[in-house]
Short mmCIF file of C-alpha atoms and ligand atoms in Angstrom, two decimals:
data_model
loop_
_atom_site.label_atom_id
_atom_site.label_comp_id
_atom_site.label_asym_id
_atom_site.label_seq_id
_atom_site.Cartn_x
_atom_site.Cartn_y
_atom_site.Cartn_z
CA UNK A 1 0.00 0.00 0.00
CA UNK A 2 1.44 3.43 -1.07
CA UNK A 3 1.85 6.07 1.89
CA UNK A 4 0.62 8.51 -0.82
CA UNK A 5 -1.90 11.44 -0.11
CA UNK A 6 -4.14 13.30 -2.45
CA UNK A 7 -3.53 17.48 -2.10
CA UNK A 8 -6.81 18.88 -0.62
CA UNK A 9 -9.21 20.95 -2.60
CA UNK A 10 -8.51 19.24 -5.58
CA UNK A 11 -10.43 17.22 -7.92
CA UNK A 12 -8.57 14.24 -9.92
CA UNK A 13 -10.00 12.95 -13.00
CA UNK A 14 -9.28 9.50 -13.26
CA UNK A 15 -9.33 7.09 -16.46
CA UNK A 16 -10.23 3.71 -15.54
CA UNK A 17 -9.87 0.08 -17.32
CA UNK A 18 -12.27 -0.43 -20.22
CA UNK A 19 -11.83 -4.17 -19.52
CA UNK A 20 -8.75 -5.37 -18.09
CA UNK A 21 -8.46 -4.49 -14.48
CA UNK A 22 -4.73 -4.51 -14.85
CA UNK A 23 -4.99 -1.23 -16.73
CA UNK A 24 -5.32 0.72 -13.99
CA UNK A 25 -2.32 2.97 -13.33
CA UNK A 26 -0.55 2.92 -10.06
CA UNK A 27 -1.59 6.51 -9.45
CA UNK A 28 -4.74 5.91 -10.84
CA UNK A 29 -4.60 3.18 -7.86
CA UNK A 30 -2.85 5.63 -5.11
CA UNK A 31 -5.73 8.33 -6.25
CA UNK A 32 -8.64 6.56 -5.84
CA UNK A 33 -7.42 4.73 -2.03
CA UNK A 34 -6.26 8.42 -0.59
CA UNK A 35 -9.16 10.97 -1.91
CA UNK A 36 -12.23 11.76 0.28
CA UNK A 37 -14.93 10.79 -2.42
CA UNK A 38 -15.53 9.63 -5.85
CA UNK A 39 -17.87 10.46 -7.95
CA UNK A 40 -18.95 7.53 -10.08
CA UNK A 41 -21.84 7.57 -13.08
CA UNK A 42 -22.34 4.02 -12.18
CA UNK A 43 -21.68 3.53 -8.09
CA UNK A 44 -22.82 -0.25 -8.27
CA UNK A 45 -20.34 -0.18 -10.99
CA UNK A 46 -17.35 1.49 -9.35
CA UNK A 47 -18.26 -0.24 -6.20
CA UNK A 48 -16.62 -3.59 -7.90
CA UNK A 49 -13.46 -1.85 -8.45
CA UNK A 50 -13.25 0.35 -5.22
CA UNK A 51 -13.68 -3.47 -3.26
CA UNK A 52 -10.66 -4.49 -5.81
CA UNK A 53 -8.76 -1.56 -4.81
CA UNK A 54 -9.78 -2.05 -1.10
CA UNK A 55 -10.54 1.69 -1.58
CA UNK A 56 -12.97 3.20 1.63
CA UNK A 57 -13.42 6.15 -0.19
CA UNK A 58 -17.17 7.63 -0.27
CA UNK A 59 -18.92 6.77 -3.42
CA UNK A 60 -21.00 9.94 -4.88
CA UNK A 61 -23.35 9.21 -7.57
CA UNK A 62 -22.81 11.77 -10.77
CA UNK A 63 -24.54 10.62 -14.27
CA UNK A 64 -26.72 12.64 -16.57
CA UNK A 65 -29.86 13.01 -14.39
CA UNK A 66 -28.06 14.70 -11.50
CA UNK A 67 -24.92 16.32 -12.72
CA UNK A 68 -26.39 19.73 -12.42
CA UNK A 69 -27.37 19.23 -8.89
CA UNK A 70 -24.98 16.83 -7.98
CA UNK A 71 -22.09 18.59 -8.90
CA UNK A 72 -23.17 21.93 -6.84
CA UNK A 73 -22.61 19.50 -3.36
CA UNK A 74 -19.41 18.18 -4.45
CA UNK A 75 -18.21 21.87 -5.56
CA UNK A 76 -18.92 22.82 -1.69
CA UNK A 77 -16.62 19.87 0.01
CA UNK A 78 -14.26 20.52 -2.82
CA UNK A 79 -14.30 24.00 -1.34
CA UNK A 80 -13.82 22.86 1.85
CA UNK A 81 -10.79 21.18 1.65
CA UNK A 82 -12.01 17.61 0.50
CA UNK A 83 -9.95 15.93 -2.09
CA UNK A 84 -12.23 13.72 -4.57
CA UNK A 85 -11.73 12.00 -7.91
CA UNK A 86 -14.25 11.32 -10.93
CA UNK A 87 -14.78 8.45 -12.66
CA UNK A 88 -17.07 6.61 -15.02
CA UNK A 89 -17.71 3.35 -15.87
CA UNK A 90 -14.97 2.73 -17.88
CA UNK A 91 -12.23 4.52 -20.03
CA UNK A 92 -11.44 8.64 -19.33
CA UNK A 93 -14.52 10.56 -18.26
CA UNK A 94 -16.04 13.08 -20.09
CA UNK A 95 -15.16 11.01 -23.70
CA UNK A 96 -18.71 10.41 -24.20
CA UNK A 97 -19.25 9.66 -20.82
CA UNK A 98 -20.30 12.32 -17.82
CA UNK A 99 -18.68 14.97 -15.74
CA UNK A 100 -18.38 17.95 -17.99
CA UNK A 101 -20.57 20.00 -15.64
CA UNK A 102 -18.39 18.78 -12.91
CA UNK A 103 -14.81 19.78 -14.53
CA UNK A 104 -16.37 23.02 -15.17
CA UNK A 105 -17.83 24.06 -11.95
CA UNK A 106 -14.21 23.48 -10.74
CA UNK A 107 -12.42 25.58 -13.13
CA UNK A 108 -14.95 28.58 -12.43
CA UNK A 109 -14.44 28.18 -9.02
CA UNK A 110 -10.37 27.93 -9.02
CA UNK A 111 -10.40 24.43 -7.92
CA UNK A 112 -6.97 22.35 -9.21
CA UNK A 113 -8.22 19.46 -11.81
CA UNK A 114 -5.67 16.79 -12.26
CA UNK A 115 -5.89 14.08 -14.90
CA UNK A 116 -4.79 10.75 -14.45
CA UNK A 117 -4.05 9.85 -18.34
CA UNK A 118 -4.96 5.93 -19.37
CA UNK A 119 -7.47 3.67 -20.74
CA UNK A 120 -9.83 5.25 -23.93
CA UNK A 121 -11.49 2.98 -26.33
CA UNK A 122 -11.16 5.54 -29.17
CA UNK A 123 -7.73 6.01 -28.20
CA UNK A 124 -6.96 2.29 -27.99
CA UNK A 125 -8.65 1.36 -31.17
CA UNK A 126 -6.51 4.20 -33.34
CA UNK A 127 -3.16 2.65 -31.75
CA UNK A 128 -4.22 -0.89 -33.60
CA UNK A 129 -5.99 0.46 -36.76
CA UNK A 130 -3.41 0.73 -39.01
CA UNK A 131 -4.37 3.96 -40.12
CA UNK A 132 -3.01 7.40 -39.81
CA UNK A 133 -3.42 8.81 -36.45
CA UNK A 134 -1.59 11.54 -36.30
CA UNK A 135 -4.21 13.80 -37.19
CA UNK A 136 -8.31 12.08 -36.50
CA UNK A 137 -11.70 13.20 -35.79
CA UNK A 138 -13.68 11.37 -33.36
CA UNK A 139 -17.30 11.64 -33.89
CA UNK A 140 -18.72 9.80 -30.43
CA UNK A 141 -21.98 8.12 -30.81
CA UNK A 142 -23.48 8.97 -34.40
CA UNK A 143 -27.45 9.93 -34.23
CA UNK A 144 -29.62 6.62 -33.32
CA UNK A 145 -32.05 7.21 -35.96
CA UNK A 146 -31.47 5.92 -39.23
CA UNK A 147 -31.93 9.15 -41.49
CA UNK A 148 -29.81 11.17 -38.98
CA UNK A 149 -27.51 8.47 -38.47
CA UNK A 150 -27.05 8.70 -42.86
CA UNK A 151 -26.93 12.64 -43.18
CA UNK A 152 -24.18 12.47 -40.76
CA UNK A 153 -22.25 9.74 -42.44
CA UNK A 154 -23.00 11.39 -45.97
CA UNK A 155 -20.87 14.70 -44.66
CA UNK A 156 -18.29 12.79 -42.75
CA UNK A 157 -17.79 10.56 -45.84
CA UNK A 158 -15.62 14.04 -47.38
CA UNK A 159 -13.65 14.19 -44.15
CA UNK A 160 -10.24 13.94 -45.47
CA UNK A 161 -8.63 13.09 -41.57
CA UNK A 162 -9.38 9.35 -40.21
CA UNK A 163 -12.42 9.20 -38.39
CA UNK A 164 -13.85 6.93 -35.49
CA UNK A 165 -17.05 6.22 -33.56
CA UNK A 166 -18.27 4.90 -30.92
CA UNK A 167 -21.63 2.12 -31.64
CA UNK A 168 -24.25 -0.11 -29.97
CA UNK A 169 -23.80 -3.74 -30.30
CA UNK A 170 -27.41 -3.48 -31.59
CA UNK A 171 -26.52 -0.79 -34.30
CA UNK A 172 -23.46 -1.70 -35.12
CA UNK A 173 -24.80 -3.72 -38.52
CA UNK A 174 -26.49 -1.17 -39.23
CA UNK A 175 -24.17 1.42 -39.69
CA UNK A 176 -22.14 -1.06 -41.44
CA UNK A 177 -25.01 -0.96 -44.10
CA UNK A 178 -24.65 2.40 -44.10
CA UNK A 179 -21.04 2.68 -44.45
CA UNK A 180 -20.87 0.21 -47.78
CA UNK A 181 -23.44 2.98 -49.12
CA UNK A 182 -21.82 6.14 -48.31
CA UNK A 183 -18.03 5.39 -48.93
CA UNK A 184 -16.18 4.44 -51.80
CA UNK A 185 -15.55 0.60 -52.02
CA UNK A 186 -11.95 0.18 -51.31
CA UNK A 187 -12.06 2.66 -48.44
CA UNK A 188 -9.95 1.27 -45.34
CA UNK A 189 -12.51 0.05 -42.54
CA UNK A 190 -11.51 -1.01 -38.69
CA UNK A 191 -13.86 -2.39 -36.62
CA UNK A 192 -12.34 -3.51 -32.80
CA UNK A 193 -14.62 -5.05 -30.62
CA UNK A 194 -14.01 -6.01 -26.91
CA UNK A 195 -10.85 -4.05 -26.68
CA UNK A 196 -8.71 -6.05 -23.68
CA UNK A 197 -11.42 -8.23 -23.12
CA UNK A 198 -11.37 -12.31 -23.31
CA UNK A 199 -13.11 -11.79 -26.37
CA UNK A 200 -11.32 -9.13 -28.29
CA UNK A 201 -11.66 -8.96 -31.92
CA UNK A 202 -9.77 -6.70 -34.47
CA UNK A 203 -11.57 -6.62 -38.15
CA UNK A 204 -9.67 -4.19 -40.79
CA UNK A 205 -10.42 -4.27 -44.68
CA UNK A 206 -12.01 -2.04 -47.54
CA UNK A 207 -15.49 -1.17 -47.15
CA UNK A 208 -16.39 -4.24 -50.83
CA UNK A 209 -15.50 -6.45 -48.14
CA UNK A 210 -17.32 -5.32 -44.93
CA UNK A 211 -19.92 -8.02 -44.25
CA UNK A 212 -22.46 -6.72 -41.99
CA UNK A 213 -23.95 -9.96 -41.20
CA UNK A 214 -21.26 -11.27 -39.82
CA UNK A 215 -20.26 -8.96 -37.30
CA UNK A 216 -21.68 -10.23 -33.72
CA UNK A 217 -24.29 -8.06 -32.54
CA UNK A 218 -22.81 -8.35 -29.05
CA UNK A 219 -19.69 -6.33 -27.08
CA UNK A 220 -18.63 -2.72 -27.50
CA UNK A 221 -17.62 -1.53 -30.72
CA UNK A 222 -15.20 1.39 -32.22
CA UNK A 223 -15.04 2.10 -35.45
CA UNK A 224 -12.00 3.54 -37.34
CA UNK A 225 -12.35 4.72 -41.00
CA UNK A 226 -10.07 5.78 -43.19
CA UNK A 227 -10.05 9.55 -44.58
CA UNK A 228 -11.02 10.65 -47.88
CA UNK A 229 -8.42 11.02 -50.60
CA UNK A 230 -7.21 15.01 -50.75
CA UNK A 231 -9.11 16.31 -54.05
CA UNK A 232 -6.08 16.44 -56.44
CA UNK A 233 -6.60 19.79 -58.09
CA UNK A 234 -6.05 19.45 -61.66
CA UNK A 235 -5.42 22.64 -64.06
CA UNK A 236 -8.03 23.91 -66.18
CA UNK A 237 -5.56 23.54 -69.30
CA UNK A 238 -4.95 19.49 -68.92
CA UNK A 239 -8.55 18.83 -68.53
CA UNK A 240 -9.01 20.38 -71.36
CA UNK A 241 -6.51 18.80 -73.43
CA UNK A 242 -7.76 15.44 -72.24
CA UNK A 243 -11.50 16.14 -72.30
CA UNK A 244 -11.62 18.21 -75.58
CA UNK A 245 -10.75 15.25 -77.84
CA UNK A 246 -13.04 12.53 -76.37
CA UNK A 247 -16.24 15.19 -77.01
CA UNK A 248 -15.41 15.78 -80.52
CA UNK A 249 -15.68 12.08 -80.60
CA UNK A 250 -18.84 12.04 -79.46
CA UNK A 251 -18.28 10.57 -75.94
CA UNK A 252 -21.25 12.15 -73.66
CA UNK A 253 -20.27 14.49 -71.49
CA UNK A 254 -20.78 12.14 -68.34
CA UNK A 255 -18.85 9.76 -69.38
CA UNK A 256 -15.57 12.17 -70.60
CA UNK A 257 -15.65 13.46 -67.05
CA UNK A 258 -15.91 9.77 -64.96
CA UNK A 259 -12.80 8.75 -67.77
CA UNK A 260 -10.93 12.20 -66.39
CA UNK A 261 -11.83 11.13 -62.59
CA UNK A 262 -10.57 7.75 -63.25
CA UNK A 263 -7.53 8.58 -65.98
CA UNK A 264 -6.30 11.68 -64.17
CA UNK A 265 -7.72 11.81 -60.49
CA UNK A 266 -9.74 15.06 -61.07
CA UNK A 267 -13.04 15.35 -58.85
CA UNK A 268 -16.20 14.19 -60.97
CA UNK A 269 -17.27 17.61 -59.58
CA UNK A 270 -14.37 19.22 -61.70
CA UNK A 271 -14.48 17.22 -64.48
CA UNK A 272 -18.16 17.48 -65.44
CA UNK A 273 -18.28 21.19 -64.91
CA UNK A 274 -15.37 21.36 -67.58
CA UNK A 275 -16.69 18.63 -69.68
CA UNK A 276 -20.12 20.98 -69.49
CA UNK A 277 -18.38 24.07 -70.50
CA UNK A 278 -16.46 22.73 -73.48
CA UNK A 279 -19.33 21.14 -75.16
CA UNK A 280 -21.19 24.63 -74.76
N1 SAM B 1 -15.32 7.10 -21.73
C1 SAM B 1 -15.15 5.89 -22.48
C2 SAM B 1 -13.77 5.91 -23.15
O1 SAM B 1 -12.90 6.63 -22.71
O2 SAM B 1 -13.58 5.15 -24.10
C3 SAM B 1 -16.27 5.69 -23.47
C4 SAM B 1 -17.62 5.61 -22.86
S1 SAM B 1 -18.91 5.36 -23.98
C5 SAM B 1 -20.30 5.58 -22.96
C6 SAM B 1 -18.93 3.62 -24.17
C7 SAM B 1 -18.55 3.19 -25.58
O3 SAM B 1 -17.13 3.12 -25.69
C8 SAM B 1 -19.01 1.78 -25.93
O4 SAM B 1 -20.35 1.79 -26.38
C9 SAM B 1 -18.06 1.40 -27.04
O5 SAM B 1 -18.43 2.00 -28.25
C10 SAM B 1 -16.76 2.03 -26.53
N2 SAM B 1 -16.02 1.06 -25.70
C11 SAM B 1 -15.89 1.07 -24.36
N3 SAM B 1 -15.14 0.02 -23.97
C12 SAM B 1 -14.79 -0.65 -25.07
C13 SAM B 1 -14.02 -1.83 -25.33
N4 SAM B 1 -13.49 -2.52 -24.34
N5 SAM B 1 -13.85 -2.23 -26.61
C14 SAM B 1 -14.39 -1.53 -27.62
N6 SAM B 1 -15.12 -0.41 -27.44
C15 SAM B 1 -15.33 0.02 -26.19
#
């Protein structure tokens, strides 16, 4: 047992395993056995770890249907000179999880808010993708409802960064269908499932072979897609020179500009507005 002590009047905000125990952090560990309180979203939840810890801390309950109120109390003992840490069920807080109104209040107020960096699904799923994380958008839960769910997808499908999200066992074919409409066919899809888990599965491929059927619609998924291909902007002159000769041929205008999309890597946008222009 660490002889550590939390400071007083400060709040920690502590990640917390998003399956394997074991990836709790010693000072995740020393944190969450020496502050006053924790406030969990889940205390049935956090109770399992706290008795794994053999933490006596007090257990505060903070999830969406209190935070407002809740988080006035624990601003007071903070005030006070309690120490006390915030968790949620699993991964960092606040990633699509509660607490914002928490971290807040505590900032207004002067409070110190230390983070105790570790475990993030998002996070963890990016480091096994295979795709370019050094720059990535991370969406969170995409809209429930299909339409929503496909106007979303429609304007992330341009995004040129990779992109992630978070899904529902019980959506998570669904959006699958989706994705094999709204992206290209050889864009680069990751879907991780059970990340540190007994069951933890790792699918990556281009969307032509994304099978929605046979992903199991059971575990917590992340999914990581690659980014659109930068728009290659190609001069005015070129597309001309390669579009001018196929429509004196006779080659409809349509199909000139999907042979310069394909031929030279223009935009179909580009291509058809010049294709358009020269047959005028
Ligand atoms: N705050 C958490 C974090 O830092 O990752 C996320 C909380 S969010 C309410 C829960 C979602 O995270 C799940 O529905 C799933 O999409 C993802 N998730 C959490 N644990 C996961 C795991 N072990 N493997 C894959 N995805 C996970």
């Amino acid at each position: 047992m660490s002889d550590w002590t939390a400071e007083p009047s400060t709040l920690y905000v502590v990640a917390t395993p998003i399956g394997n125990l074991s990836d709790l952090s010693v000072r995740a560990h020393d944190v969450l056995c020496s502050v006053t309180w924790v406030a969990a979203e889940d205390t049935r939840h956090t109770r399992k770890l706290m008795a794994h810890l053999g933490s006596a801390a007090n257990l505060r309950s903070l999830h969406r249907g209190n935070e407002a109120r809740t988080t006035s109390a624990l601003i007071r003992s903070l005030r006070s000179g309690a120490s006390g840490a915030l968790v949620s069920d699993a991964g960092t807080p606040l990633v699509s999880d509660p607490g914002r109104w928490l971290v807040e209040a505590a900032l207004r107020e002067g409070i110190a808010v230390v983070p105790l960096p570790g475990p993030c699904a998002v996070v963890a799923a990016l480091s096994v993708a295979g795709l370019d994380a050094a720059r990535f958008v991370f969406e969170g839960f995409l809209p429930a409802r299909a339409p929503a769910r496909r106007r979303r997808l429609a304007e992330l499908a341009g995004e040129t960064r990779t992109w992630a999200v978070y899904e529902a066992p019980h959506r998570i074919r669904a959006l699958a269908q989706d994705l094999k409409v709204e992206l290209e066919a050889d864009r680069q899809v990751v879907w991780v499932r059970e990340l540190s888990k007994q069951h933890e599965q790792v699918w990556r491929g281009p969307v032509e072979e994304l099978d929605p059927e046979r992903i199991p619609e059971l575990g917590e998924f992340v999914v990581v897609v690659e980014g659109a291909r930068e728009e290659v902007g190609i001069p005015d002159e070129t597309l001309d020179a390669f579009l001018g000769p196929l429509l004196e041929a006779g080659v409809g205008v349509r199909t000139a500009a999907a042979l310069a999309r394909d031929c030279l890597g223009a935009t179909h946008k580009a291509a058809y507005a010049r294709a358009l222009a020269l047959k005028r």
